[in-house]
GROMACS .gro file of C-alpha atoms in nm:
model
  301
    1MET     CA    1  -9.123   5.738  -7.649
    2GLU     CA    2  -9.004   5.635  -7.305
    3PRO     CA    3  -9.139   5.301  -7.182
    4PHE     CA    4  -9.403   5.310  -6.912
    5CYS     CA    5  -9.519   5.053  -6.660
    6ASP     CA    6  -9.791   4.826  -6.789
    7GLN     CA    7 -10.126   4.883  -6.623
    8PHE     CA    8 -10.393   4.616  -6.614
    9MET     CA    9 -10.670   4.741  -6.840
   10GLU     CA   10 -11.030   4.723  -6.718
   11PHE     CA   11 -11.364   4.875  -6.807
   12HIS     CA   12 -11.496   5.152  -6.587
   13PRO     CA   13 -11.773   5.045  -6.346
   14ILE     CA   14 -11.979   5.333  -6.489
   15HIS     CA   15 -12.125   5.229  -6.825
   16GLY     CA   16 -12.442   5.210  -7.034
   17THR     CA   17 -12.753   5.058  -6.879
   18ASN     CA   18 -12.755   4.758  -7.115
   19VAL     CA   19 -12.394   4.659  -7.043
   20ARG     CA   20 -12.289   4.381  -6.808
   21LEU     CA   21 -11.924   4.338  -6.707
   22ASP     CA   22 -11.772   4.008  -6.599
   23LEU     CA   23 -11.606   3.972  -6.257
   24SER     CA   24 -11.263   4.068  -6.395
   25GLY     CA   25 -11.398   4.389  -6.547
   26THR     CA   26 -11.240   4.301  -6.881
   27LYS     CA   27 -11.541   4.168  -7.076
   28ALA     CA   28 -11.840   4.386  -7.167
   29THR     CA   29 -12.163   4.234  -7.300
   30ARG     CA   30 -12.471   4.421  -7.419
   31VAL     CA   31 -12.756   4.217  -7.279
   32GLU     CA   32 -13.050   4.370  -7.463
   33SER     CA   33 -13.153   4.614  -7.739
   34PHE     CA   34 -12.890   4.770  -7.966
   35ALA     CA   35 -12.798   5.087  -7.771
   36ASN     CA   36 -12.696   5.194  -7.420
   37GLY     CA   37 -12.373   5.001  -7.465
   38VAL     CA   38 -12.121   5.280  -7.401
   39CYS     CA   39 -11.818   5.176  -7.191
   40PHE     CA   40 -11.506   5.359  -7.075
   41SER     CA   41 -11.158   5.259  -6.965
   42LYS     CA   42 -11.126   5.246  -6.588
   43GLN     CA   43 -10.815   5.466  -6.594
   44PRO     CA   44 -10.709   5.746  -6.831
   45LEU     CA   45 -10.468   5.635  -7.103
   46LYS     CA   46 -10.107   5.743  -7.109
   47PRO     CA   47  -9.964   5.881  -7.436
   48GLY     CA   48  -9.889   5.588  -7.665
   49GLU     CA   49 -10.081   5.340  -7.449
   50ILE     CA   50 -10.332   5.135  -7.647
   51PHE     CA   51 -10.672   5.025  -7.522
   52LEU     CA   52 -10.718   4.703  -7.718
   53ILE     CA   53 -11.034   4.495  -7.740
   54GLU     CA   54 -11.137   4.181  -7.926
   55ILE     CA   55 -11.485   4.126  -8.067
   56GLU     CA   56 -11.609   3.818  -7.882
   57ASP     CA   57 -11.964   3.791  -8.006
   58LYS     CA   58 -12.205   3.948  -8.254
   59GLU     CA   59 -12.583   3.970  -8.285
   60LEU     CA   60 -12.766   3.947  -8.616
   61GLY     CA   61 -13.048   4.177  -8.712
   62TRP     CA   62 -12.893   4.515  -8.627
   63CYS     CA   63 -12.740   4.776  -8.857
   64GLY     CA   64 -12.415   4.925  -8.733
   65HIS     CA   65 -12.110   4.804  -8.546
   66LEU     CA   66 -11.858   4.880  -8.274
   67ARG     CA   67 -11.754   5.241  -8.205
   68VAL     CA   68 -11.430   5.341  -8.036
   69GLY     CA   69 -11.258   5.664  -7.944
   70LEU     CA   70 -11.146   5.893  -7.663
   71THR     CA   71 -11.313   6.130  -7.422
   72ALA     CA   72 -11.179   6.394  -7.188
   73ARG     CA   73 -11.491   6.358  -6.973
   74ASP     CA   74 -11.442   6.166  -6.651
   75PRO     CA   75 -11.717   5.898  -6.646
   76ARG     CA   76 -11.776   5.977  -6.279
   77GLY     CA   77 -11.880   6.328  -6.376
   78LEU     CA   78 -12.156   6.220  -6.613
   79GLU     CA   79 -12.511   6.267  -6.485
   80VAL     CA   80 -12.613   5.977  -6.706
   81VAL     CA   81 -12.416   5.767  -6.954
   82PRO     CA   82 -12.531   5.868  -7.305
   83GLU     CA   83 -12.743   5.619  -7.497
   84TYR     CA   84 -12.515   5.650  -7.800
   85SER     CA   85 -12.149   5.747  -7.829
   86ILE     CA   86 -12.238   5.905  -8.166
   87PRO     CA   87 -12.391   6.161  -8.153
   88ASP     CA   88 -12.491   6.184  -7.786
   89LEU     CA   89 -12.146   6.165  -7.626
   90THR     CA   90 -11.967   6.358  -7.900
   91ASP     CA   91 -12.229   6.634  -7.885
   92LEU     CA   92 -12.134   6.691  -7.522
   93GLY     CA   93 -11.792   6.800  -7.647
   94ASP     CA   94 -11.440   6.684  -7.557
   95SER     CA   95 -11.510   6.341  -7.710
   96TRP     CA   96 -11.382   6.188  -8.032
   97VAL     CA   97 -11.544   5.864  -8.146
   98PHE     CA   98 -11.504   5.665  -8.466
   99ALA     CA   99 -11.759   5.413  -8.596
  100ILE     CA  100 -11.593   5.093  -8.719
  101THR     CA  101 -11.748   4.971  -9.043
  102ARG     CA  102 -11.700   4.668  -9.265
  103ASN     CA  103 -11.509   4.887  -9.509
  104HIS     CA  104 -11.353   5.231  -9.536
  105ASN     CA  105 -11.195   5.271  -9.192
  106LYS     CA  106 -10.876   5.433  -9.318
  107VAL     CA  107 -10.841   5.808  -9.287
  108ILE     CA  108 -10.783   6.003  -9.608
  109GLU     CA  109 -10.504   6.247  -9.527
  110ASP     CA  110 -10.605   6.519  -9.773
  111VAL     CA  111 -10.954   6.523  -9.620
  112VAL     CA  112 -10.798   6.551  -9.276
  113ALA     CA  113 -10.594   6.850  -9.384
  114GLU     CA  114 -10.894   7.030  -9.529
  115ALA     CA  115 -11.139   6.960  -9.246
  116PRO     CA  116 -11.061   7.267  -9.030
  117GLU     CA  117 -11.103   7.494  -9.332
  118ALA     CA  118 -11.454   7.364  -9.392
  119GLY     CA  119 -11.590   7.544  -9.089
  120ASP     CA  120 -11.597   7.237  -8.866
  121GLU     CA  121 -11.456   7.429  -8.567
  122GLY     CA  122 -11.159   7.194  -8.573
  123LEU     CA  123 -11.156   6.863  -8.392
  124ALA     CA  124 -11.178   6.998  -8.041
  125GLY     CA  125 -11.554   7.009  -8.081
  126GLY     CA  126 -11.580   6.633  -8.115
  127HIS     CA  127 -11.596   6.603  -8.494
  128ARG     CA  128 -11.495   6.279  -8.659
  129LEU     CA  129 -11.276   6.219  -8.961
  130GLY     CA  130 -11.259   5.941  -9.216
  131ARG     CA  131 -11.568   5.739  -9.306
  132GLY     CA  132 -11.670   5.636  -8.957
  133ASP     CA  133 -12.044   5.680  -9.009
  134VAL     CA  134 -12.066   5.550  -9.365
  135GLU     CA  135 -12.206   5.201  -9.334
  136ASP     CA  136 -12.214   4.933  -9.600
  137ALA     CA  137 -12.511   5.090  -9.777
  138ALA     CA  138 -12.259   5.276  -9.989
  139GLY     CA  139 -12.167   4.945 -10.148
  140GLY     CA  140 -11.875   4.709 -10.106
  141GLY     CA  141 -11.695   4.844 -10.410
  142GLY     CA  142 -11.485   5.154 -10.441
  143GLY     CA  143 -11.228   5.032 -10.191
  144ASP     CA  144 -10.982   5.291 -10.321
  145ALA     CA  145 -11.199   5.565 -10.173
  146GLY     CA  146 -11.125   5.433  -9.826
  147GLY     CA  147 -10.755   5.395  -9.887
  148GLY     CA  148 -10.775   5.024  -9.820
  149ASN     CA  149 -10.669   4.912 -10.169
  150ASP     CA  150 -10.364   5.130 -10.219
  151ASN     CA  151 -10.151   4.908 -10.441
  152SER     CA  152  -9.866   5.159 -10.453
  153LYS     CA  153  -9.744   5.041 -10.112
  154PRO     CA  154  -9.681   4.678 -10.024
  155LYS     CA  155  -9.863   4.551  -9.716
  156THR     CA  156  -9.577   4.503  -9.474
  157PHE     CA  157  -9.757   4.606  -9.159
  158PHE     CA  158  -9.774   4.246  -9.034
  159ALA     CA  159  -9.411   4.158  -9.109
  160ASP     CA  160  -9.245   4.356  -8.829
  161SER     CA  161  -9.247   4.266  -8.462
  162HIS     CA  162  -9.362   4.616  -8.362
  163LEU     CA  163  -9.604   4.877  -8.491
  164TYR     CA  164  -9.457   5.228  -8.507
  165ILE     CA  165  -9.674   5.540  -8.493
  166GLU     CA  166  -9.471   5.859  -8.471
  167ASN     CA  167  -9.243   5.791  -8.173
  168VAL     CA  168  -9.470   5.520  -8.027
  169ARG     CA  169  -9.361   5.156  -8.043
  170ILE     CA  170  -9.624   4.885  -7.981
  171PRO     CA  171  -9.555   4.509  -7.993
  172ARG     CA  172  -9.765   4.344  -8.265
  173ASP     CA  173  -9.789   4.016  -8.077
  174LYS     CA  174 -10.134   4.095  -7.935
  175LEU     CA  175 -10.264   4.337  -8.197
  176VAL     CA  176 -10.380   4.084  -8.455
  177GLY     CA  177 -10.693   3.873  -8.411
  178ARG     CA  178 -10.684   3.495  -8.413
  179SER     CA  179 -10.949   3.252  -8.525
  180ARG     CA  180 -11.107   2.993  -8.303
  181PRO     CA  181 -10.930   2.656  -8.339
  182GLY     CA  182 -11.063   2.447  -8.624
  183ARG     CA  183 -10.988   2.286  -8.957
  184TYR     CA  184 -10.950   2.619  -9.137
  185SER     CA  185 -10.793   2.823  -8.857
  186HIS     CA  186 -10.456   2.840  -9.037
  187ILE     CA  187 -10.628   3.010  -9.333
  188LEU     CA  188 -10.832   3.246  -9.116
  189ASP     CA  189 -10.526   3.348  -8.913
  190ASP     CA  190 -10.352   3.459  -9.233
  191LEU     CA  191 -10.660   3.661  -9.327
  192TYR     CA  192 -10.649   3.841  -8.990
  193LYS     CA  193 -10.277   3.912  -9.035
  194THR     CA  194 -10.333   4.071  -9.376
  195ASN     CA  195 -10.646   4.252  -9.254
  196ALA     CA  196 -10.846   4.086  -9.532
  197LEU     CA  197 -11.142   4.001  -9.309
  198PRO     CA  198 -11.395   4.270  -9.219
  199PRO     CA  199 -11.282   4.464  -8.909
  200THR     CA  200 -11.624   4.390  -8.759
  201ALA     CA  201 -11.573   4.011  -8.774
  202ARG     CA  202 -11.555   3.799  -8.460
  203ARG     CA  203 -11.204   3.780  -8.314
  204SER     CA  204 -11.097   4.105  -8.480
  205ARG     CA  205 -10.889   4.322  -8.251
  206ILE     CA  206 -10.940   4.696  -8.244
  207GLY     CA  207 -10.751   4.947  -8.037
  208VAL     CA  208 -10.740   5.320  -7.972
  209LEU     CA  209 -10.451   5.536  -7.853
  210TYR     CA  210 -10.322   5.890  -7.880
  211VAL     CA  211  -9.979   6.028  -7.961
  212GLN     CA  212  -9.847   6.363  -7.842
  213LYS     CA  213  -9.820   6.640  -8.103
  214GLY     CA  214  -9.642   6.922  -7.932
  215ARG     CA  215  -9.690   7.011  -7.569
  216ASP     CA  216 -10.067   7.026  -7.528
  217LEU     CA  217 -10.214   6.849  -7.833
  218ALA     CA  218 -10.246   6.491  -7.952
  219ASP     CA  219 -10.369   6.280  -8.246
  220MET     CA  220 -10.600   5.983  -8.198
  221HIS     CA  221 -10.522   5.663  -8.388
  222ILE     CA  222 -10.738   5.355  -8.443
  223ILE     CA  223 -10.559   5.021  -8.486
  224ILE     CA  224 -10.739   4.733  -8.659
  225ASN     CA  225 -10.571   4.390  -8.653
  226GLY     CA  226 -10.225   4.542  -8.632
  227GLU     CA  227 -10.277   4.811  -8.898
  228ASP     CA  228 -10.284   5.181  -8.819
  229MET     CA  229 -10.587   5.349  -8.976
  230GLY     CA  230 -10.422   5.691  -8.953
  231ALA     CA  231 -10.501   5.993  -8.738
  232SER     CA  232 -10.878   5.969  -8.693
  233ALA     CA  233 -10.881   6.292  -8.495
  234LYS     CA  234 -10.612   6.561  -8.494
  235GLY     CA  235 -10.538   6.839  -8.252
  236ILE     CA  236 -10.706   6.683  -7.949
  237PRO     CA  237 -10.636   6.884  -7.631
  238ALA     CA  238 -10.415   6.657  -7.421
  239VAL     CA  239 -10.399   6.869  -7.107
  240GLN     CA  240 -10.687   6.672  -6.952
  241PRO     CA  241 -10.687   6.295  -6.886
  242LEU     CA  242 -10.821   6.100  -7.185
  243TYR     CA  243 -11.033   5.788  -7.132
  244ALA     CA  244 -11.093   5.521  -7.397
  245VAL     CA  245 -11.451   5.489  -7.523
  246VAL     CA  246 -11.594   5.158  -7.646
  247ASP     CA  247 -11.956   5.154  -7.764
  248VAL     CA  248 -12.082   4.794  -7.783
  249PHE     CA  249 -12.332   4.897  -8.046
  250ALA     CA  250 -12.584   4.715  -8.270
  251ALA     CA  251 -12.431   4.407  -8.436
  252THR     CA  252 -12.141   4.400  -8.188
  253LYS     CA  253 -12.262   4.204  -7.885
  254CYS     CA  254 -11.959   4.140  -7.663
  255VAL     CA  255 -11.598   4.262  -7.644
  256GLN     CA  256 -11.300   4.149  -7.437
  257ILE     CA  257 -11.001   4.361  -7.336
  258VAL     CA  258 -10.663   4.229  -7.457
  259GLN     CA  259 -10.369   4.311  -7.231
  260VAL     CA  260 -10.056   4.439  -7.408
  261GLU     CA  261  -9.698   4.408  -7.278
  262TYR     CA  262  -9.480   4.712  -7.347
  263GLY     CA  263  -9.170   4.644  -7.140
  264PHE     CA  264  -8.974   4.324  -7.107
  265SER     CA  265  -9.172   4.024  -7.229
  266SER     CA  266  -9.274   3.762  -6.976
  267LEU     CA  267  -9.106   3.421  -6.980
  268GLN     CA  268  -9.429   3.272  -7.118
  269THR     CA  269  -9.430   3.519  -7.406
  270LEU     CA  270  -9.063   3.450  -7.487
  271CYS     CA  271  -9.129   3.075  -7.487
  272ARG     CA  272  -9.428   3.118  -7.716
  273LYS     CA  273  -9.230   3.328  -7.964
  274ALA     CA  274  -8.947   3.073  -7.970
  275ILE     CA  275  -9.190   2.786  -8.029
  276GLN     CA  276  -9.388   2.964  -8.299
  277LYS     CA  277  -9.074   3.028  -8.503
  278HIS     CA  278  -9.040   2.656  -8.565
  279ILE     CA  279  -9.398   2.553  -8.647
  280VAL     CA  280  -9.614   2.604  -8.954
  281HIS     CA  281  -9.922   2.704  -8.756
  282ARG     CA  282 -10.014   2.738  -8.390
  283MET     CA  283 -10.250   2.437  -8.404
  284ALA     CA  284  -9.945   2.216  -8.477
  285ILE     CA  285  -9.843   2.273  -8.116
  286ASP     CA  286 -10.071   1.981  -8.021
  287TRP     CA  287  -9.808   1.740  -8.155
  288LEU     CA  288  -9.524   1.884  -7.946
  289GLU     CA  289  -9.417   1.734  -7.615
  290LEU     CA  290  -9.491   2.037  -7.403
  291PRO     CA  291  -9.684   2.096  -7.080
  292GLU     CA  292 -10.055   2.134  -7.151
  293ALA     CA  293 -10.063   2.479  -6.988
  294LEU     CA  294  -9.791   2.603  -7.225
  295LYS     CA  295  -9.969   2.450  -7.526
  296HIS     CA  296 -10.289   2.631  -7.431
  297TYR     CA  297 -10.106   2.961  -7.389
  298CYS     CA  298  -9.933   2.928  -7.726
  299LYS     CA  299 -10.257   2.848  -7.908
  300TYR     CA  300 -10.509   3.081  -7.751
  301GLU     CA  301 -10.341   3.379  -7.583
   0.00000   0.00000   0.00000
């Protein structure tokens, strides 16, 4: 896919009634209850452009987690922002939303292939694939059912510098979550890289994008900590602009947009990559004779 100019990602000023945005428009916090947390991207996404967020904070006592997806509905055209992305927004049509759970986020391809034959009216009606609505009540076992424990393929998704989906190429540098600095951060960082932690954990990074399939159709993909979960929705009409949907729902309290560089890396990014090649873990940067601003960038960004 041809490179496109990076656009600064922000949340749309139109959002759920319980959402508060920070001054930059990149952090969304649900200030009360568990619903009315639906947010949209400020601008429609381009093909292959990822809308990436990090889970900043969680709230105990609620059942359910973050929901992400796409909608062809311009937020400015909504009479009222739906209370829930699922089912309220999806029932309006032209919206495809996937509920992120602690387990079973991978799409099972044979189920995807059979879905249109089951009388679901295809995906254009806003149906969801995979196990998006199956919460942890189904039990933590049976990981093979979600495709997450497929031992026939080695986990190499974190070894390459880029993630490839069809003809889309996305730098992995920002896709994987990082732990907060601490004694065990080197262990936690490895767990994020191998996607061993629950996708709903703090600091997990979750993104949504679509890839062109023919002239007028597209497939939606969910990315969790650098791993592609597969085509969560197939055959989406791509003739209309598609906005990202982020539902700050239930146990998910606050999310922050992560900016992704697609073109030439900035000098800061190149310096960080060069430094990180020669250290065991990012927290070892404290012992290097570097400007404090560069140390901070290498450790936290």
